[in-house]
Amino acid sequence: MTVLLSVDALTKAYSSAGRQIAALDNVSLAIGSGETLGLVGASGSGKSTLSRVLLRLLEPDSGSIRFAGQDWRALRGAALRRSRARMQMVFQDPLGAFNPLASVASVLDDPLRIHGIADKRRRPAEIATLLERVGLPPAFASRPVRTLSGGQRQRVAIARAIATRPSLLVLDEAVSALDVTVRGRILELLVELQRERGLAYLFISHDLAVVRAISHRVAVMDAGRIVEEGPAADVVNAPQSDAARRLVAAVPRLVTESV
Ligand SMILES: Nc1ncnc2c1ncn2[C@@H]1O[C@H](COP(=O)(O)OP(=O)(O)O)[C@@H](O)[C@H]1O
Ligand SMILES: [Mg+2]
């Protein structure tokens, strides 16, 4: 497997009320093309800080990131804007950040326009194709975002994320707000897209059951550090760290039932 992303010794501290919080403490990991790495950890363990650093929304204090053969932290300006198309994110209710009156079409038009994926005449057809791909009827294009259910919004968010033909999606608590049935369907969609397009995922959640359901490998984060990493089944069946044991204990059915 080709290494798509490799992160080495990332460190990030926040200062808050005169105290230093080590949100990332020497974090290293790698993801291969087409692979899903699950990142699981309790609330406050540093998962979202890592996702924001990867997406270049937050500068780390030190460490290096190689993505798609590039020194990711060194990219600036036009080169960074171009490369951003290759790493996209889906988080919990990303459409909540949009004007609630915005239509689904306008949400999907943005990345197509900004990254020059399709010219103006071709964009409505491209939007219809994206909607179809995530299991929504083309007529959804004219719907205001606020009229969509949680699961439908997450489908639009996934369509938006794949619009630029990325090689990596960072999914940060992307299914955490959804009920179990809807969550299962979204996970199925993600697996299909991965199979079709060779997409890699960094799939982040506080819930080990969800992470286990979709990940090839799982990394466990605790207080800013990766404390354990291995095949998903090993981490669930034979957790080595206290943090992993706590996460397994939080989902009592996990060991006996597959999700
Ligand atoms: N902007 C910030 N300022 C100060 N502390 C922060 C900030 N963002 C996160 N933190 C702290 O950093 C730690 C990691 O947070 P976060 O990355 O959000 O963890 P997770 O996503 O695993 O819940 C927590 O202790 C959190 O309180
Ligand atoms: Mg978080």
PDB file of C-alpha atoms and ligand atoms in Angstrom:
ATOM      1  CA  MET A   1       0.000   0.000   0.000  1.00  0.00           C
ATOM      2  CA  THR A   2       1.312   3.470  -0.866  1.00  0.00           C
ATOM      3  CA  VAL A   3       1.564   5.865   2.036  1.00  0.00           C
ATOM      4  CA  LEU A   4      -0.750   8.806   1.384  1.00  0.00           C
ATOM      5  CA  LEU A   5      -0.400  10.730   4.642  1.00  0.00           C
ATOM      6  CA  SER A   6       2.361  10.556   7.188  1.00  0.00           C
ATOM      7  CA  VAL A   7       2.432  12.647  10.297  1.00  0.00           C
ATOM      8  CA  ASP A   8       5.549  12.818  12.413  1.00  0.00           C
ATOM      9  CA  ALA A   9       5.935  14.158  15.957  1.00  0.00           C
ATOM     10  CA  LEU A  10       3.168  16.768  15.844  1.00  0.00           C
ATOM     11  CA  THR A  11       2.908  18.959  18.908  1.00  0.00           C
ATOM     12  CA  LYS A  12       0.362  21.619  19.759  1.00  0.00           C
ATOM     13  CA  ALA A  13      -0.215  23.309  23.109  1.00  0.00           C
ATOM     14  CA  TYR A  14      -3.011  25.739  23.935  1.00  0.00           C
ATOM     15  CA  SER A  15      -2.688  28.221  26.753  1.00  0.00           C
ATOM     16  CA  SER A  16      -5.893  28.652  28.644  1.00  0.00           C
ATOM     17  CA  ALA A  17      -6.372  30.553  31.911  1.00  0.00           C
ATOM     18  CA  GLY A  18      -2.586  30.677  32.392  1.00  0.00           C
ATOM     19  CA  ARG A  19      -2.234  26.896  31.972  1.00  0.00           C
ATOM     20  CA  GLN A  20      -0.652  25.022  29.073  1.00  0.00           C
ATOM     21  CA  ILE A  21      -2.702  22.173  27.611  1.00  0.00           C
ATOM     22  CA  ALA A  22      -0.792  19.674  25.460  1.00  0.00           C
ATOM     23  CA  ALA A  23      -3.555  18.964  22.932  1.00  0.00           C
ATOM     24  CA  LEU A  24      -1.090  17.132  20.647  1.00  0.00           C
ATOM     25  CA  ASP A  25       1.924  15.556  22.278  1.00  0.00           C
ATOM     26  CA  ASN A  26       4.305  13.984  19.773  1.00  0.00           C
ATOM     27  CA  VAL A  27       1.630  12.507  17.501  1.00  0.00           C
ATOM     28  CA  SER A  28       2.777  10.286  14.626  1.00  0.00           C
ATOM     29  CA  LEU A  29       0.632   8.229  12.275  1.00  0.00           C
ATOM     30  CA  ALA A  30       0.357   7.092   8.682  1.00  0.00           C
ATOM     31  CA  ILE A  31      -2.542   6.340   6.314  1.00  0.00           C
ATOM     32  CA  GLY A  32      -2.235   4.392   3.076  1.00  0.00           C
ATOM     33  CA  SER A  33      -4.128   5.172  -0.140  1.00  0.00           C
ATOM     34  CA  GLY A  34      -7.617   3.733   0.060  1.00  0.00           C
ATOM     35  CA  GLU A  35      -7.271   2.877   3.747  1.00  0.00           C
ATOM     36  CA  THR A  36      -9.411   3.848   6.736  1.00  0.00           C
ATOM     37  CA  LEU A  37      -7.579   4.739   9.919  1.00  0.00           C
ATOM     38  CA  GLY A  38      -9.985   5.110  12.831  1.00  0.00           C
ATOM     39  CA  LEU A  39      -8.960   7.575  15.512  1.00  0.00           C
ATOM     40  CA  VAL A  40     -10.781   7.076  18.775  1.00  0.00           C
ATOM     41  CA  GLY A  41     -10.434   8.773  22.134  1.00  0.00           C
ATOM     42  CA  ALA A  42     -12.425  10.318  24.937  1.00  0.00           C
ATOM     43  CA  SER A  43     -13.665  13.875  24.650  1.00  0.00           C
ATOM     44  CA  GLY A  44     -10.756  16.305  25.060  1.00  0.00           C
ATOM     45  CA  SER A  45      -8.075  13.816  23.979  1.00  0.00           C
ATOM     46  CA  GLY A  46      -6.990  16.001  21.037  1.00  0.00           C
ATOM     47  CA  LYS A  47      -8.773  14.427  18.056  1.00  0.00           C
ATOM     48  CA  SER A  48     -10.283  17.617  16.642  1.00  0.00           C
ATOM     49  CA  THR A  49      -7.041  19.498  17.173  1.00  0.00           C
ATOM     50  CA  LEU A  50      -5.335  16.900  14.991  1.00  0.00           C
ATOM     51  CA  SER A  51      -8.010  17.187  12.294  1.00  0.00           C
ATOM     52  CA  ARG A  52      -7.707  20.990  12.253  1.00  0.00           C
ATOM     53  CA  VAL A  53      -3.924  20.787  11.984  1.00  0.00           C
ATOM     54  CA  LEU A  54      -4.173  18.323   9.077  1.00  0.00           C
ATOM     55  CA  LEU A  55      -6.611  20.575   7.244  1.00  0.00           C
ATOM     56  CA  ARG A  56      -4.269  23.541   7.737  1.00  0.00           C
ATOM     57  CA  LEU A  57      -6.862  25.375   9.823  1.00  0.00           C
ATOM     58  CA  LEU A  58      -4.489  25.460  12.797  1.00  0.00           C
ATOM     59  CA  GLU A  59      -0.689  25.693  12.963  1.00  0.00           C
ATOM     60  CA  PRO A  60       1.029  23.082  15.146  1.00  0.00           C
ATOM     61  CA  ASP A  61       3.997  24.065  17.332  1.00  0.00           C
ATOM     62  CA  SER A  62       6.237  21.467  15.705  1.00  0.00           C
ATOM     63  CA  GLY A  63       6.258  18.289  13.668  1.00  0.00           C
ATOM     64  CA  SER A  64       5.910  17.404  10.013  1.00  0.00           C
ATOM     65  CA  ILE A  65       3.132  16.320   7.667  1.00  0.00           C
ATOM     66  CA  ARG A  66       3.671  14.678   4.293  1.00  0.00           C
ATOM     67  CA  PHE A  67       0.545  14.321   2.175  1.00  0.00           C
ATOM     68  CA  ALA A  68       0.339  13.078  -1.420  1.00  0.00           C
ATOM     69  CA  GLY A  69       4.095  13.434  -1.797  1.00  0.00           C
ATOM     70  CA  GLN A  70       4.195  17.035  -0.572  1.00  0.00           C
ATOM     71  CA  ASP A  71       5.589  18.794   2.469  1.00  0.00           C
ATOM     72  CA  TRP A  72       2.078  19.746   3.557  1.00  0.00           C
ATOM     73  CA  ARG A  73       3.045  22.347   6.167  1.00  0.00           C
ATOM     74  CA  ALA A  74       5.227  24.227   3.678  1.00  0.00           C
ATOM     75  CA  LEU A  75       2.426  24.870   1.149  1.00  0.00           C
ATOM     76  CA  ARG A  76       1.311  28.475   0.881  1.00  0.00           C
ATOM     77  CA  GLY A  77      -0.918  30.659  -1.282  1.00  0.00           C
ATOM     78  CA  ALA A  78      -2.008  29.324  -4.649  1.00  0.00           C
ATOM     79  CA  ALA A  79      -0.209  25.989  -4.186  1.00  0.00           C
ATOM     80  CA  LEU A  80      -2.060  25.433  -0.890  1.00  0.00           C
ATOM     81  CA  ARG A  81      -5.413  26.385  -2.435  1.00  0.00           C
ATOM     82  CA  ARG A  82      -4.852  23.933  -5.271  1.00  0.00           C
ATOM     83  CA  SER A  83      -3.756  21.115  -2.995  1.00  0.00           C
ATOM     84  CA  ARG A  84      -6.646  21.592  -0.559  1.00  0.00           C
ATOM     85  CA  ALA A  85      -8.905  19.919  -3.113  1.00  0.00           C
ATOM     86  CA  ARG A  86      -7.153  16.629  -2.320  1.00  0.00           C
ATOM     87  CA  MET A  87      -7.944  16.597   1.419  1.00  0.00           C
ATOM     88  CA  GLN A  88     -11.496  17.424   2.430  1.00  0.00           C
ATOM     89  CA  MET A  89     -13.392  17.185   5.676  1.00  0.00           C
ATOM     90  CA  VAL A  90     -16.798  16.196   6.998  1.00  0.00           C
ATOM     91  CA  PHE A  91     -17.624  16.993  10.585  1.00  0.00           C
ATOM     92  CA  GLN A  92     -20.709  16.964  12.781  1.00  0.00           C
ATOM     93  CA  ASP A  93     -23.400  18.966  10.949  1.00  0.00           C
ATOM     94  CA  PRO A  94     -21.066  20.955   8.662  1.00  0.00           C
ATOM     95  CA  LEU A  95     -24.082  22.438   6.875  1.00  0.00           C
ATOM     96  CA  GLY A  96     -25.031  24.119  10.148  1.00  0.00           C
ATOM     97  CA  ALA A  97     -22.348  26.654   9.213  1.00  0.00           C
ATOM     98  CA  PHE A  98     -24.218  27.617   6.022  1.00  0.00           C
ATOM     99  CA  ASN A  99     -26.954  30.172   5.681  1.00  0.00           C
ATOM    100  CA  PRO A 100     -30.060  28.068   6.422  1.00  0.00           C
ATOM    101  CA  LEU A 101     -31.764  29.589   3.383  1.00  0.00           C
ATOM    102  CA  ALA A 102     -28.939  28.443   1.082  1.00  0.00           C
ATOM    103  CA  SER A 103     -29.987  25.773  -1.394  1.00  0.00           C
ATOM    104  CA  VAL A 104     -28.325  22.401  -1.680  1.00  0.00           C
ATOM    105  CA  ALA A 105     -27.211  23.425  -5.194  1.00  0.00           C
ATOM    106  CA  SER A 106     -25.371  26.484  -3.896  1.00  0.00           C
ATOM    107  CA  VAL A 107     -23.628  24.411  -1.213  1.00  0.00           C
ATOM    108  CA  LEU A 108     -22.368  22.023  -3.910  1.00  0.00           C
ATOM    109  CA  ASP A 109     -21.620  24.747  -6.444  1.00  0.00           C
ATOM    110  CA  ASP A 110     -18.981  26.383  -4.207  1.00  0.00           C
ATOM    111  CA  PRO A 111     -16.275  23.705  -4.346  1.00  0.00           C
ATOM    112  CA  LEU A 112     -16.906  23.088  -8.069  1.00  0.00           C
ATOM    113  CA  ARG A 113     -16.418  26.789  -8.795  1.00  0.00           C
ATOM    114  CA  ILE A 114     -13.593  27.487  -6.353  1.00  0.00           C
ATOM    115  CA  HIS A 115     -11.516  24.532  -7.507  1.00  0.00           C
ATOM    116  CA  GLY A 116     -12.434  24.927 -11.184  1.00  0.00           C
ATOM    117  CA  ILE A 117     -13.854  21.376 -11.395  1.00  0.00           C
ATOM    118  CA  ALA A 118     -16.573  22.251 -13.912  1.00  0.00           C
ATOM    119  CA  ASP A 119     -17.442  25.425 -15.817  1.00  0.00           C
ATOM    120  CA  LYS A 120     -20.681  27.270 -15.124  1.00  0.00           C
ATOM    121  CA  ARG A 121     -22.712  25.502 -17.803  1.00  0.00           C
ATOM    122  CA  ARG A 122     -21.615  22.037 -16.667  1.00  0.00           C
ATOM    123  CA  ARG A 123     -22.107  22.608 -12.952  1.00  0.00           C
ATOM    124  CA  PRO A 124     -25.857  21.778 -12.687  1.00  0.00           C
ATOM    125  CA  ALA A 125     -25.206  18.376 -14.293  1.00  0.00           C
ATOM    126  CA  GLU A 126     -22.222  17.803 -12.017  1.00  0.00           C
ATOM    127  CA  ILE A 127     -24.389  18.696  -8.984  1.00  0.00           C
ATOM    128  CA  ALA A 128     -27.068  16.225 -10.103  1.00  0.00           C
ATOM    129  CA  THR A 129     -24.413  13.510 -10.467  1.00  0.00           C
ATOM    130  CA  LEU A 130     -23.040  14.239  -6.992  1.00  0.00           C
ATOM    131  CA  LEU A 131     -26.522  14.090  -5.442  1.00  0.00           C
ATOM    132  CA  GLU A 132     -27.254  10.838  -7.178  1.00  0.00           C
ATOM    133  CA  ARG A 133     -23.953   9.416  -5.981  1.00  0.00           C
ATOM    134  CA  VAL A 134     -24.804  10.067  -2.339  1.00  0.00           C
ATOM    135  CA  GLY A 135     -28.328   8.654  -2.744  1.00  0.00           C
ATOM    136  CA  LEU A 136     -30.370  11.860  -2.999  1.00  0.00           C
ATOM    137  CA  PRO A 137     -32.778  12.714  -5.835  1.00  0.00           C
ATOM    138  CA  PRO A 138     -31.665  15.493  -8.234  1.00  0.00           C
ATOM    139  CA  ALA A 139     -34.707  17.583  -7.171  1.00  0.00           C
ATOM    140  CA  PHE A 140     -32.927  18.116  -3.847  1.00  0.00           C
ATOM    141  CA  ALA A 141     -30.756  20.724  -5.598  1.00  0.00           C
ATOM    142  CA  SER A 142     -33.396  23.417  -5.077  1.00  0.00           C
ATOM    143  CA  ARG A 143     -34.189  22.505  -1.462  1.00  0.00           C
ATOM    144  CA  PRO A 144     -33.103  24.919   1.267  1.00  0.00           C
ATOM    145  CA  VAL A 145     -30.560  23.223   3.518  1.00  0.00           C
ATOM    146  CA  ARG A 146     -32.747  23.795   6.581  1.00  0.00           C
ATOM    147  CA  THR A 147     -35.516  21.551   5.224  1.00  0.00           C
ATOM    148  CA  LEU A 148     -33.228  18.486   5.201  1.00  0.00           C
ATOM    149  CA  SER A 149     -33.062  15.814   7.880  1.00  0.00           C
ATOM    150  CA  GLY A 150     -29.788  15.166   9.709  1.00  0.00           C
ATOM    151  CA  GLY A 151     -28.956  12.172   7.524  1.00  0.00           C
ATOM    152  CA  GLN A 152     -29.759  14.059   4.310  1.00  0.00           C
ATOM    153  CA  ARG A 153     -27.573  16.957   5.426  1.00  0.00           C
ATOM    154  CA  GLN A 154     -24.690  14.577   6.060  1.00  0.00           C
ATOM    155  CA  ARG A 155     -25.180  13.119   2.557  1.00  0.00           C
ATOM    156  CA  VAL A 156     -24.939  16.638   1.108  1.00  0.00           C
ATOM    157  CA  ALA A 157     -21.844  17.256   3.238  1.00  0.00           C
ATOM    158  CA  ILE A 158     -20.266  14.086   1.825  1.00  0.00           C
ATOM    159  CA  ALA A 159     -21.212  15.142  -1.720  1.00  0.00           C
ATOM    160  CA  ARG A 160     -19.552  18.494  -1.071  1.00  0.00           C
ATOM    161  CA  ALA A 161     -16.445  16.807   0.279  1.00  0.00           C
ATOM    162  CA  ILE A 162     -16.056  14.472  -2.723  1.00  0.00           C
ATOM    163  CA  ALA A 163     -16.850  17.213  -5.273  1.00  0.00           C
ATOM    164  CA  THR A 164     -13.171  18.120  -5.600  1.00  0.00           C
ATOM    165  CA  ARG A 165     -12.120  14.467  -6.084  1.00  0.00           C
ATOM    166  CA  PRO A 166     -10.007  14.250  -2.947  1.00  0.00           C
ATOM    167  CA  SER A 167      -7.786  11.326  -2.012  1.00  0.00           C
ATOM    168  CA  LEU A 168      -8.360  11.751   1.747  1.00  0.00           C
ATOM    169  CA  LEU A 169     -11.440  12.632   3.772  1.00  0.00           C
ATOM    170  CA  VAL A 170     -11.064  13.632   7.402  1.00  0.00           C
ATOM    171  CA  LEU A 171     -14.347  12.725   9.096  1.00  0.00           C
ATOM    172  CA  ASP A 172     -14.533  14.217  12.599  1.00  0.00           C
ATOM    173  CA  GLU A 173     -17.570  12.907  14.532  1.00  0.00           C
ATOM    174  CA  ALA A 174     -19.323  12.854  11.138  1.00  0.00           C
ATOM    175  CA  VAL A 175     -22.004  10.336  12.162  1.00  0.00           C
ATOM    176  CA  SER A 176     -22.100  11.029  15.908  1.00  0.00           C
ATOM    177  CA  ALA A 177     -25.304  13.084  15.833  1.00  0.00           C
ATOM    178  CA  LEU A 178     -27.259  10.556  13.751  1.00  0.00           C
ATOM    179  CA  ASP A 179     -29.537   7.821  15.040  1.00  0.00           C
ATOM    180  CA  VAL A 180     -28.391   4.233  14.646  1.00  0.00           C
ATOM    181  CA  THR A 181     -30.224   3.360  11.404  1.00  0.00           C
ATOM    182  CA  VAL A 182     -29.260   6.537   9.561  1.00  0.00           C
ATOM    183  CA  ARG A 183     -25.704   6.194  10.852  1.00  0.00           C
ATOM    184  CA  GLY A 184     -25.479   2.671   9.434  1.00  0.00           C
ATOM    185  CA  ARG A 185     -26.589   3.855   5.991  1.00  0.00           C
ATOM    186  CA  ILE A 186     -24.062   6.691   5.964  1.00  0.00           C
ATOM    187  CA  LEU A 187     -21.288   4.260   6.931  1.00  0.00           C
ATOM    188  CA  GLU A 188     -22.379   2.004   4.028  1.00  0.00           C
ATOM    189  CA  LEU A 189     -22.201   4.961   1.662  1.00  0.00           C
ATOM    190  CA  LEU A 190     -18.686   5.763   2.867  1.00  0.00           C
ATOM    191  CA  VAL A 191     -17.570   2.165   2.317  1.00  0.00           C
ATOM    192  CA  GLU A 192     -19.018   2.180  -1.241  1.00  0.00           C
ATOM    193  CA  LEU A 193     -17.323   5.465  -2.100  1.00  0.00           C
ATOM    194  CA  GLN A 194     -14.049   4.130  -0.785  1.00  0.00           C
ATOM    195  CA  ARG A 195     -14.327   1.001  -2.895  1.00  0.00           C
ATOM    196  CA  GLU A 196     -15.197   2.983  -6.029  1.00  0.00           C
ATOM    197  CA  ARG A 197     -12.705   5.802  -5.733  1.00  0.00           C
ATOM    198  CA  GLY A 198      -9.876   4.443  -3.637  1.00  0.00           C
ATOM    199  CA  LEU A 199     -10.514   7.180  -1.077  1.00  0.00           C
ATOM    200  CA  ALA A 200      -8.655   7.102   2.236  1.00  0.00           C
ATOM    201  CA  TYR A 201     -10.386   8.112   5.459  1.00  0.00           C
ATOM    202  CA  LEU A 202      -9.213   9.410   8.788  1.00  0.00           C
ATOM    203  CA  PHE A 203     -12.369   8.483  10.667  1.00  0.00           C
ATOM    204  CA  ILE A 204     -12.540  10.199  14.053  1.00  0.00           C
ATOM    205  CA  SER A 205     -15.026   9.397  16.806  1.00  0.00           C
ATOM    206  CA  HIS A 206     -15.294   9.087  20.566  1.00  0.00           C
ATOM    207  CA  ASP A 207     -17.307   5.895  19.962  1.00  0.00           C
ATOM    208  CA  LEU A 208     -15.212   2.757  19.494  1.00  0.00           C
ATOM    209  CA  ALA A 209     -18.185   0.758  18.150  1.00  0.00           C
ATOM    210  CA  VAL A 210     -18.598   3.161  15.235  1.00  0.00           C
ATOM    211  CA  VAL A 211     -14.864   3.366  14.577  1.00  0.00           C
ATOM    212  CA  ARG A 212     -14.545  -0.402  14.620  1.00  0.00           C
ATOM    213  CA  ALA A 213     -17.385  -0.784  12.102  1.00  0.00           C
ATOM    214  CA  ILE A 214     -15.541   1.116   9.378  1.00  0.00           C
ATOM    215  CA  SER A 215     -11.802   1.082  10.113  1.00  0.00           C
ATOM    216  CA  HIS A 216      -9.009  -1.131   8.854  1.00  0.00           C
ATOM    217  CA  ARG A 217      -6.696   0.068  11.609  1.00  0.00           C
ATOM    218  CA  VAL A 218      -7.488   1.952  14.783  1.00  0.00           C
ATOM    219  CA  ALA A 219      -5.366   4.447  16.723  1.00  0.00           C
ATOM    220  CA  VAL A 220      -6.322   5.349  20.279  1.00  0.00           C
ATOM    221  CA  MET A 221      -5.691   8.842  21.562  1.00  0.00           C
ATOM    222  CA  ASP A 222      -5.443   9.901  25.189  1.00  0.00           C
ATOM    223  CA  ALA A 223      -4.379  13.283  26.555  1.00  0.00           C
ATOM    224  CA  GLY A 224      -2.776  14.348  23.288  1.00  0.00           C
ATOM    225  CA  ARG A 225      -0.873  11.116  22.640  1.00  0.00           C
ATOM    226  CA  ILE A 226      -1.452   8.069  20.461  1.00  0.00           C
ATOM    227  CA  VAL A 227      -1.318   5.360  23.118  1.00  0.00           C
ATOM    228  CA  GLU A 228      -2.187   2.337  20.999  1.00  0.00           C
ATOM    229  CA  GLU A 229      -2.523   1.391  17.366  1.00  0.00           C
ATOM    230  CA  GLY A 230      -3.384  -1.820  15.553  1.00  0.00           C
ATOM    231  CA  PRO A 231      -5.900  -3.743  13.451  1.00  0.00           C
ATOM    232  CA  ALA A 232      -9.439  -2.784  14.516  1.00  0.00           C
ATOM    233  CA  ALA A 233     -10.294  -6.261  15.814  1.00  0.00           C
ATOM    234  CA  ASP A 234      -7.140  -6.450  17.985  1.00  0.00           C
ATOM    235  CA  VAL A 235      -7.782  -3.104  19.659  1.00  0.00           C
ATOM    236  CA  VAL A 236     -11.355  -4.172  20.446  1.00  0.00           C
ATOM    237  CA  ASN A 237     -10.629  -7.749  21.533  1.00  0.00           C
ATOM    238  CA  ALA A 238      -7.316  -7.223  23.308  1.00  0.00           C
ATOM    239  CA  PRO A 239      -6.886  -3.558  24.255  1.00  0.00           C
ATOM    240  CA  GLN A 240      -3.387  -2.875  25.603  1.00  0.00           C
ATOM    241  CA  SER A 241      -3.733   0.626  27.043  1.00  0.00           C
ATOM    242  CA  ASP A 242      -5.923   1.909  29.885  1.00  0.00           C
ATOM    243  CA  ALA A 243      -7.513   4.380  27.468  1.00  0.00           C
ATOM    244  CA  ALA A 244      -8.488   1.623  25.026  1.00  0.00           C
ATOM    245  CA  ARG A 245      -9.808  -0.563  27.860  1.00  0.00           C
ATOM    246  CA  ARG A 246     -12.014   2.323  29.031  1.00  0.00           C
ATOM    247  CA  LEU A 247     -13.363   2.819  25.502  1.00  0.00           C
ATOM    248  CA  VAL A 248     -14.137  -0.904  25.181  1.00  0.00           C
ATOM    249  CA  ALA A 249     -15.855  -0.900  28.587  1.00  0.00           C
ATOM    250  CA  ALA A 250     -18.019   2.028  27.446  1.00  0.00           C
ATOM    251  CA  VAL A 251     -19.559  -0.236  24.765  1.00  0.00           C
ATOM    252  CA  PRO A 252     -20.390  -3.462  26.625  1.00  0.00           C
ATOM    253  CA  ARG A 253     -21.804  -5.304  23.584  1.00  0.00           C
ATOM    254  CA  LEU A 254     -18.768  -4.555  21.490  1.00  0.00           C
ATOM    255  CA  VAL A 255     -16.732  -7.675  22.093  1.00  0.00           C
ATOM    256  CA  THR A 256     -19.541 -10.150  21.511  1.00  0.00           C
ATOM    257  CA  GLU A 257     -21.507  -8.434  18.753  1.00  0.00           C
ATOM    258  CA  SER A 258     -20.163  -7.087  15.509  1.00  0.00           C
ATOM    259  CA  VAL A 259     -21.660  -3.762  14.554  1.00  0.00           C
TER     260      VAL A 259
HETATM  261  N1  LIG B   1      -9.054  26.870  21.195  1.00  0.00           N
HETATM  262  C1  LIG B   1      -8.689  26.236  22.324  1.00  0.00           C
HETATM  263  N2  LIG B   1      -8.164  26.916  23.376  1.00  0.00           N
HETATM  264  C2  LIG B   1      -7.786  26.272  24.499  1.00  0.00           C
HETATM  265  N3  LIG B   1      -7.902  24.947  24.690  1.00  0.00           N
HETATM  266  C3  LIG B   1      -8.426  24.226  23.691  1.00  0.00           C
HETATM  267  C4  LIG B   1      -8.863  24.823  22.463  1.00  0.00           C
HETATM  268  N4  LIG B   1      -9.345  23.846  21.645  1.00  0.00           N
HETATM  269  C5  LIG B   1      -9.228  22.688  22.331  1.00  0.00           C
HETATM  270  N5  LIG B   1      -8.677  22.910  23.558  1.00  0.00           N
HETATM  271  C6  LIG B   1      -8.357  21.883  24.567  1.00  0.00           C
HETATM  272  O1  LIG B   1      -7.463  20.960  23.940  1.00  0.00           O
HETATM  273  C7  LIG B   1      -7.775  19.632  24.339  1.00  0.00           C
HETATM  274  C8  LIG B   1      -8.101  18.792  23.105  1.00  0.00           C
HETATM  275  O2  LIG B   1      -9.328  19.255  22.534  1.00  0.00           O
HETATM  276  P1  LIG B   1      -9.934  18.637  21.188  1.00  0.00           P
HETATM  277  O3  LIG B   1      -8.854  18.580  20.182  1.00  0.00           O
HETATM  278  O4  LIG B   1     -11.152  19.392  20.857  1.00  0.00           O
HETATM  279  O5  LIG B   1     -10.285  17.155  21.664  1.00  0.00           O
HETATM  280  P2  LIG B   1     -11.384  16.101  21.130  1.00  0.00           P
HETATM  281  O6  LIG B   1     -11.727  16.471  19.734  1.00  0.00           O
HETATM  282  O7  LIG B   1     -10.690  14.785  21.273  1.00  0.00           O
HETATM  283  O8  LIG B   1     -12.562  16.206  22.049  1.00  0.00           O
HETATM  284  C9  LIG B   1      -8.912  19.736  25.347  1.00  0.00           C
HETATM  285  O9  LIG B   1      -8.353  19.785  26.638  1.00  0.00           O
HETATM  286  C10 LIG B   1      -9.557  21.066  24.979  1.00  0.00           C
HETATM  287  O10 LIG B   1     -10.200  21.619  26.107  1.00  0.00           O
HETATM  288 MG    MG B   2     -13.624  16.713  18.798  1.00  0.00          MG
END
